[in-house]
mmCIF file of C-alpha atoms in Angstrom:
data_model
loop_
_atom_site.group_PDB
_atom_site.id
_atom_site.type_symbol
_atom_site.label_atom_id
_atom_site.label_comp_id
_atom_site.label_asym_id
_atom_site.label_seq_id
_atom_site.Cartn_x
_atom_site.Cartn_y
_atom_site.Cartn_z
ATOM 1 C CA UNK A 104 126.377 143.770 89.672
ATOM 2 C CA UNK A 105 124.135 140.645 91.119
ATOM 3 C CA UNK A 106 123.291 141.155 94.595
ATOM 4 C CA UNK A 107 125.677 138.275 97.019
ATOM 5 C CA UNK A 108 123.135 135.201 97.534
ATOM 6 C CA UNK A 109 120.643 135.962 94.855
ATOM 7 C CA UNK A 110 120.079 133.522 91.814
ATOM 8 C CA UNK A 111 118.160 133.362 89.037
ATOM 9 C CA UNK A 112 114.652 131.818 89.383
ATOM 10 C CA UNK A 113 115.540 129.157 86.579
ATOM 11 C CA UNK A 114 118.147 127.857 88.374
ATOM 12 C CA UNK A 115 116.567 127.092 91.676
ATOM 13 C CA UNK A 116 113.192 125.409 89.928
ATOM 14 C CA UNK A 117 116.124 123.086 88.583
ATOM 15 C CA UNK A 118 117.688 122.402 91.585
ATOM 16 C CA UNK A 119 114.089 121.934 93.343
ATOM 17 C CA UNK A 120 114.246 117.969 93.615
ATOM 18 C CA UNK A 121 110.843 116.483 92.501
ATOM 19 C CA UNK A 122 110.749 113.422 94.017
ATOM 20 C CA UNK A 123 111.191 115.095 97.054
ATOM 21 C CA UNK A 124 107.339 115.904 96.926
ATOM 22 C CA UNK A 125 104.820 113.213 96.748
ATOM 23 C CA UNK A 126 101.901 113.911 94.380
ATOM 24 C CA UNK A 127 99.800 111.832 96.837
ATOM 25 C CA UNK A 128 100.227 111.353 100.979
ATOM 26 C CA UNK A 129 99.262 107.500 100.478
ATOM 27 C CA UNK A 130 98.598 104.708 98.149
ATOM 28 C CA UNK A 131 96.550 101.571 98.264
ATOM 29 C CA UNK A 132 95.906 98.338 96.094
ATOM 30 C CA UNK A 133 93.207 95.863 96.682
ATOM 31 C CA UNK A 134 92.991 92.712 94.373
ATOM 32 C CA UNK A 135 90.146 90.426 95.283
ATOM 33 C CA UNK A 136 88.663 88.078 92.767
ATOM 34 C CA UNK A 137 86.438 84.772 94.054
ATOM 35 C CA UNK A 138 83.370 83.347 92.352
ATOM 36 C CA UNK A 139 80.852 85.955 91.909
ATOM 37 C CA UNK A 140 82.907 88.722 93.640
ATOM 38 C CA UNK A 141 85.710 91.048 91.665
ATOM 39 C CA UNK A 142 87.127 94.219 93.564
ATOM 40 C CA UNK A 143 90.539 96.072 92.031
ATOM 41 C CA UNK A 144 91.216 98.826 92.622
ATOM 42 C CA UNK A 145 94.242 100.946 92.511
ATOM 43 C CA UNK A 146 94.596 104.253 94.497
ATOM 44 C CA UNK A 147 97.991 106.643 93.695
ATOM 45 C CA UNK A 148 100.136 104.149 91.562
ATOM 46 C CA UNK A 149 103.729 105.243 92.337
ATOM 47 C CA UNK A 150 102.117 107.932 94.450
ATOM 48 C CA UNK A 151 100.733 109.536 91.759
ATOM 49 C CA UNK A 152 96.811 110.353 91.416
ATOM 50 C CA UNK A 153 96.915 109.780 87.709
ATOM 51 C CA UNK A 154 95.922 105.813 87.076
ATOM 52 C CA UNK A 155 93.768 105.762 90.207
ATOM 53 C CA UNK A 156 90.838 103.451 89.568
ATOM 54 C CA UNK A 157 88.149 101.253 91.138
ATOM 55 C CA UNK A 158 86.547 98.631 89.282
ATOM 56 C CA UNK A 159 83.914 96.098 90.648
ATOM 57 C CA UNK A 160 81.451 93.542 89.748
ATOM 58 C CA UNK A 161 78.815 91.295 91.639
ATOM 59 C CA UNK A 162 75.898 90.030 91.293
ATOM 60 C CA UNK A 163 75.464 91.140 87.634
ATOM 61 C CA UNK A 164 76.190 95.327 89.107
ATOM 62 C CA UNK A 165 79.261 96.509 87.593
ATOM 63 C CA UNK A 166 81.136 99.596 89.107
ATOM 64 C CA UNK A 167 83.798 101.576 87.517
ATOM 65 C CA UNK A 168 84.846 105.038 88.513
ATOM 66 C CA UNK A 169 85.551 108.175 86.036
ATOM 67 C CA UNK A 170 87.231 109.704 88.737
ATOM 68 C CA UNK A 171 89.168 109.400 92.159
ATOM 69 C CA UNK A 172 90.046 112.137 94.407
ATOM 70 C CA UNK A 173 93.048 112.257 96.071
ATOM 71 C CA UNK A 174 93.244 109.517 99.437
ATOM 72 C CA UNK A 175 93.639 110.411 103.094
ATOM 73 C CA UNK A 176 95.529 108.059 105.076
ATOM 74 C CA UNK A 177 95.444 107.887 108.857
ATOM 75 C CA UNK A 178 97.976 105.328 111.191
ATOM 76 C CA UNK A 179 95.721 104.539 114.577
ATOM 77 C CA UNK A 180 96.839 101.747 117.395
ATOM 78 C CA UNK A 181 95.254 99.080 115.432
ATOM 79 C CA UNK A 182 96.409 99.566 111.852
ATOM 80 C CA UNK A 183 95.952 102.121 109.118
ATOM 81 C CA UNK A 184 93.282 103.517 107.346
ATOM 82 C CA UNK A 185 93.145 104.436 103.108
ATOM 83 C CA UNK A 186 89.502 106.552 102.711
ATOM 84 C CA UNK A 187 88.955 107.413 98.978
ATOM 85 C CA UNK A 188 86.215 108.568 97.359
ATOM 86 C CA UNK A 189 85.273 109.938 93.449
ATOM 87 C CA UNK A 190 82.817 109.558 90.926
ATOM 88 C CA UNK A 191 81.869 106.302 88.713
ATOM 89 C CA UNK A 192 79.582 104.214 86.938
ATOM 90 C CA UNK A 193 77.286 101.538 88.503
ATOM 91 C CA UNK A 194 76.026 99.082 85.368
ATOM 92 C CA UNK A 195 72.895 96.534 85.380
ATOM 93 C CA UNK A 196 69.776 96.994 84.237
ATOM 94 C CA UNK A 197 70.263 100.366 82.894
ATOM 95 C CA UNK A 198 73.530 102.861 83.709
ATOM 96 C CA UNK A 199 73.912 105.038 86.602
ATOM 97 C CA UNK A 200 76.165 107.928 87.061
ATOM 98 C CA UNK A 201 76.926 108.192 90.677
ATOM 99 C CA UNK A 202 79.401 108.473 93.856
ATOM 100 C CA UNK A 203 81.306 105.828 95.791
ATOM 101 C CA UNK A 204 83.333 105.652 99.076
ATOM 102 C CA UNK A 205 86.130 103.110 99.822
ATOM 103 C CA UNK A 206 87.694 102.139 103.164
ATOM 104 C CA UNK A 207 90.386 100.195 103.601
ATOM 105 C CA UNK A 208 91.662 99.095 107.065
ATOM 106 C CA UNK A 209 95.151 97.202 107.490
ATOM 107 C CA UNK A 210 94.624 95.807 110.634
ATOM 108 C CA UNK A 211 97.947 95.061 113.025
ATOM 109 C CA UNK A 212 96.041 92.533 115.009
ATOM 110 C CA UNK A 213 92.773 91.533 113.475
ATOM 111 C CA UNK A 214 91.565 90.883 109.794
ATOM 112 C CA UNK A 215 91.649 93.370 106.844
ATOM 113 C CA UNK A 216 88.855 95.134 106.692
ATOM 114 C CA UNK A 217 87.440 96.815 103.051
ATOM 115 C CA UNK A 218 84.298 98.642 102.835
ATOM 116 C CA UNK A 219 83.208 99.962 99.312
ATOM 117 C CA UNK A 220 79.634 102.112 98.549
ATOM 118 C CA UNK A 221 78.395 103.688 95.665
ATOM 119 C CA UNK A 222 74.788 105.091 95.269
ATOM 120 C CA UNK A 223 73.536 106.618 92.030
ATOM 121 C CA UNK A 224 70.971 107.081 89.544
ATOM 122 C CA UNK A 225 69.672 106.235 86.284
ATOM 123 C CA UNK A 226 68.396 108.034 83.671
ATOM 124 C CA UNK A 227 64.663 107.363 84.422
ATOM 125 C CA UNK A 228 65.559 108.160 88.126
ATOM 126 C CA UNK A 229 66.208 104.484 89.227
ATOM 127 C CA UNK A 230 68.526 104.661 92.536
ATOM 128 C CA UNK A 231 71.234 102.197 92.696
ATOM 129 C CA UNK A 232 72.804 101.707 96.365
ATOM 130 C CA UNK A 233 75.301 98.983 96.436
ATOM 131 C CA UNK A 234 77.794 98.228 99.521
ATOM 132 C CA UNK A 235 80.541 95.443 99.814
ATOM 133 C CA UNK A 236 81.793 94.815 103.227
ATOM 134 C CA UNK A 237 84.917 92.163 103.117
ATOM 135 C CA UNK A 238 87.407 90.963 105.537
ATOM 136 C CA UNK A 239 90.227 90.299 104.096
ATOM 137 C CA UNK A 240 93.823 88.645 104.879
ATOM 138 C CA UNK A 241 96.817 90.451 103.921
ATOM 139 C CA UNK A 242 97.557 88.596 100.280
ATOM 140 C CA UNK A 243 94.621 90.516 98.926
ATOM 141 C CA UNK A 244 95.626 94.482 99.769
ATOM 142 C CA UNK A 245 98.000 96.599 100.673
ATOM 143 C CA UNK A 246 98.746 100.522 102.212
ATOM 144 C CA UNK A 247 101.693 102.448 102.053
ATOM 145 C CA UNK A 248 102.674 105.830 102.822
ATOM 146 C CA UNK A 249 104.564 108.249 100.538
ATOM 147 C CA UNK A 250 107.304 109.769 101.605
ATOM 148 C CA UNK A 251 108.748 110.280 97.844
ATOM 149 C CA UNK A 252 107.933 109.327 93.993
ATOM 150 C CA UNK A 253 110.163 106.448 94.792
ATOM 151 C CA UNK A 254 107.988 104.912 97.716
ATOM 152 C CA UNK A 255 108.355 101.308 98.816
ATOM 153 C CA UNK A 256 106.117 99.017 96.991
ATOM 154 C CA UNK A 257 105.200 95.316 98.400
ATOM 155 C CA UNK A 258 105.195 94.935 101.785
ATOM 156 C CA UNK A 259 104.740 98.441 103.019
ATOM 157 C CA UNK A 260 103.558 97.852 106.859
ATOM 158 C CA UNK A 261 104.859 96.018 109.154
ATOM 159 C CA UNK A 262 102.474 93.402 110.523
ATOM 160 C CA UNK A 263 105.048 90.996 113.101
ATOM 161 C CA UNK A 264 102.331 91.553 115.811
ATOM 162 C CA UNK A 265 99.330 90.580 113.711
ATOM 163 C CA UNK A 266 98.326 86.874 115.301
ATOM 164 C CA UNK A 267 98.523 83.748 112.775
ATOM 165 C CA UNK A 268 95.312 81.811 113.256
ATOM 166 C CA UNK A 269 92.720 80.031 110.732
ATOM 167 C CA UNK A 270 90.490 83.361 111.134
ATOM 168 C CA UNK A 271 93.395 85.433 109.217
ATOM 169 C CA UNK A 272 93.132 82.659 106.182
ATOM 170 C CA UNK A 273 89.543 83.163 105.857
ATOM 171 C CA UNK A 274 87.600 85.726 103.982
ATOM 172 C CA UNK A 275 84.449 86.749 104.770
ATOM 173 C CA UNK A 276 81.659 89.576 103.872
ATOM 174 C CA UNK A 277 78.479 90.569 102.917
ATOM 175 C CA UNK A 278 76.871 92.305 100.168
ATOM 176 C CA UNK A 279 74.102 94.725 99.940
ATOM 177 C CA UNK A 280 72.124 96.051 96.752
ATOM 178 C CA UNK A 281 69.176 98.293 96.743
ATOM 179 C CA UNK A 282 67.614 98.713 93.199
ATOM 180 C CA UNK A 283 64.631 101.263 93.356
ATOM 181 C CA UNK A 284 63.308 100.381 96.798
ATOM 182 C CA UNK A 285 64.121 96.266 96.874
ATOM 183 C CA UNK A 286 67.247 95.226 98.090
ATOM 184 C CA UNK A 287 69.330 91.823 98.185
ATOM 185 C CA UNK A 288 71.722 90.837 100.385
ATOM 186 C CA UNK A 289 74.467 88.025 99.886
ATOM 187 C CA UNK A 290 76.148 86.846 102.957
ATOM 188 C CA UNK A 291 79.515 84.696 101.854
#
């Protein structure tokens, strides 16, 4: 005779609704490609960590990560924040294995703001620092939050207090490489 109330372990794991538990608490896509400047990157695709990736290149440096940790996401009173970071390959010269850190700020009021670094090493002990700072109207990336594997895709914040003037259609940012000691910056 079955205890009243009990049930057998198989049977609640079943009934346990998986979508109900997001593999990540945010996700993030940035698509930026101009002359000279590429930055993609895709952080928890459908909420899930598995197909995360950042990929850049600039200024003949090439950065591609071998692995992203999971994102934190944080809503202020001017927008929300994506911070990622992981491990990932930084190409030129010679290849580095190294770290990177990327920022991304949907702003309610102001521009976009994304902020990328990665800093490694080469085999003959070379350091590689590179750092793209961008500003960025919405078209180019988006945040969303996940409340379920069947999160809201496009258009996940709600920006109807974010201004509409000439500064929001342009892009602007600055680049900064340091290769063993010298570094270069590009302003565009």
């Amino acid at each position: 005779m079955k205890p009243c109330g009990v049930i057998p372990v198989s049977k609640a794991i079943k009934a346990i609704d998986v979508c109900e538990i997001p593999k990540c608490d945010c996700s993030g896509r940035v698509s930026y490609t101009v002359p000279d400047v590429e930055f993609i990157a895709n952080i928890c695709p459908n909420c899930n960590l598995q197909g995360s990736f950042v990929s850049t290149e600039f200024l003949g440096i090439a950065f591609n990560s071998t692995l992203v940790n999971p994102p934190q996401c944080i809503s202020t009173n001017v927008g929300t924040i994506l911070n990622v970071t992981g491990f990932g390959t930084i190409k030129s010269v010679q290849t580095a294995q190294g770290t990177f850190t990327l920022q991304l700020l949907q702003n309610f009021v102001g521009d976009n703001v994304l902020q990328f670094n990665a800093a490694g090493f080469d085999q003959n002990g070379i350091d590689y620092l590179i750092s793209l700072n961008i500003s960025l109207p919405d078209d180019f990336f988006i945040i969303s939050f996940c409340n379920s594997c069947h999160s809201s895709s496009p258009g996940m914040l709600n920006k109807t207090s974010k201004s509409h003037n000439l500064r929001e259609n342009l892009i602007k940012g600055k680049i900064t490489i340091m290769r063993n000691g010298h570094i270069e910056v590009k302003e565009f």
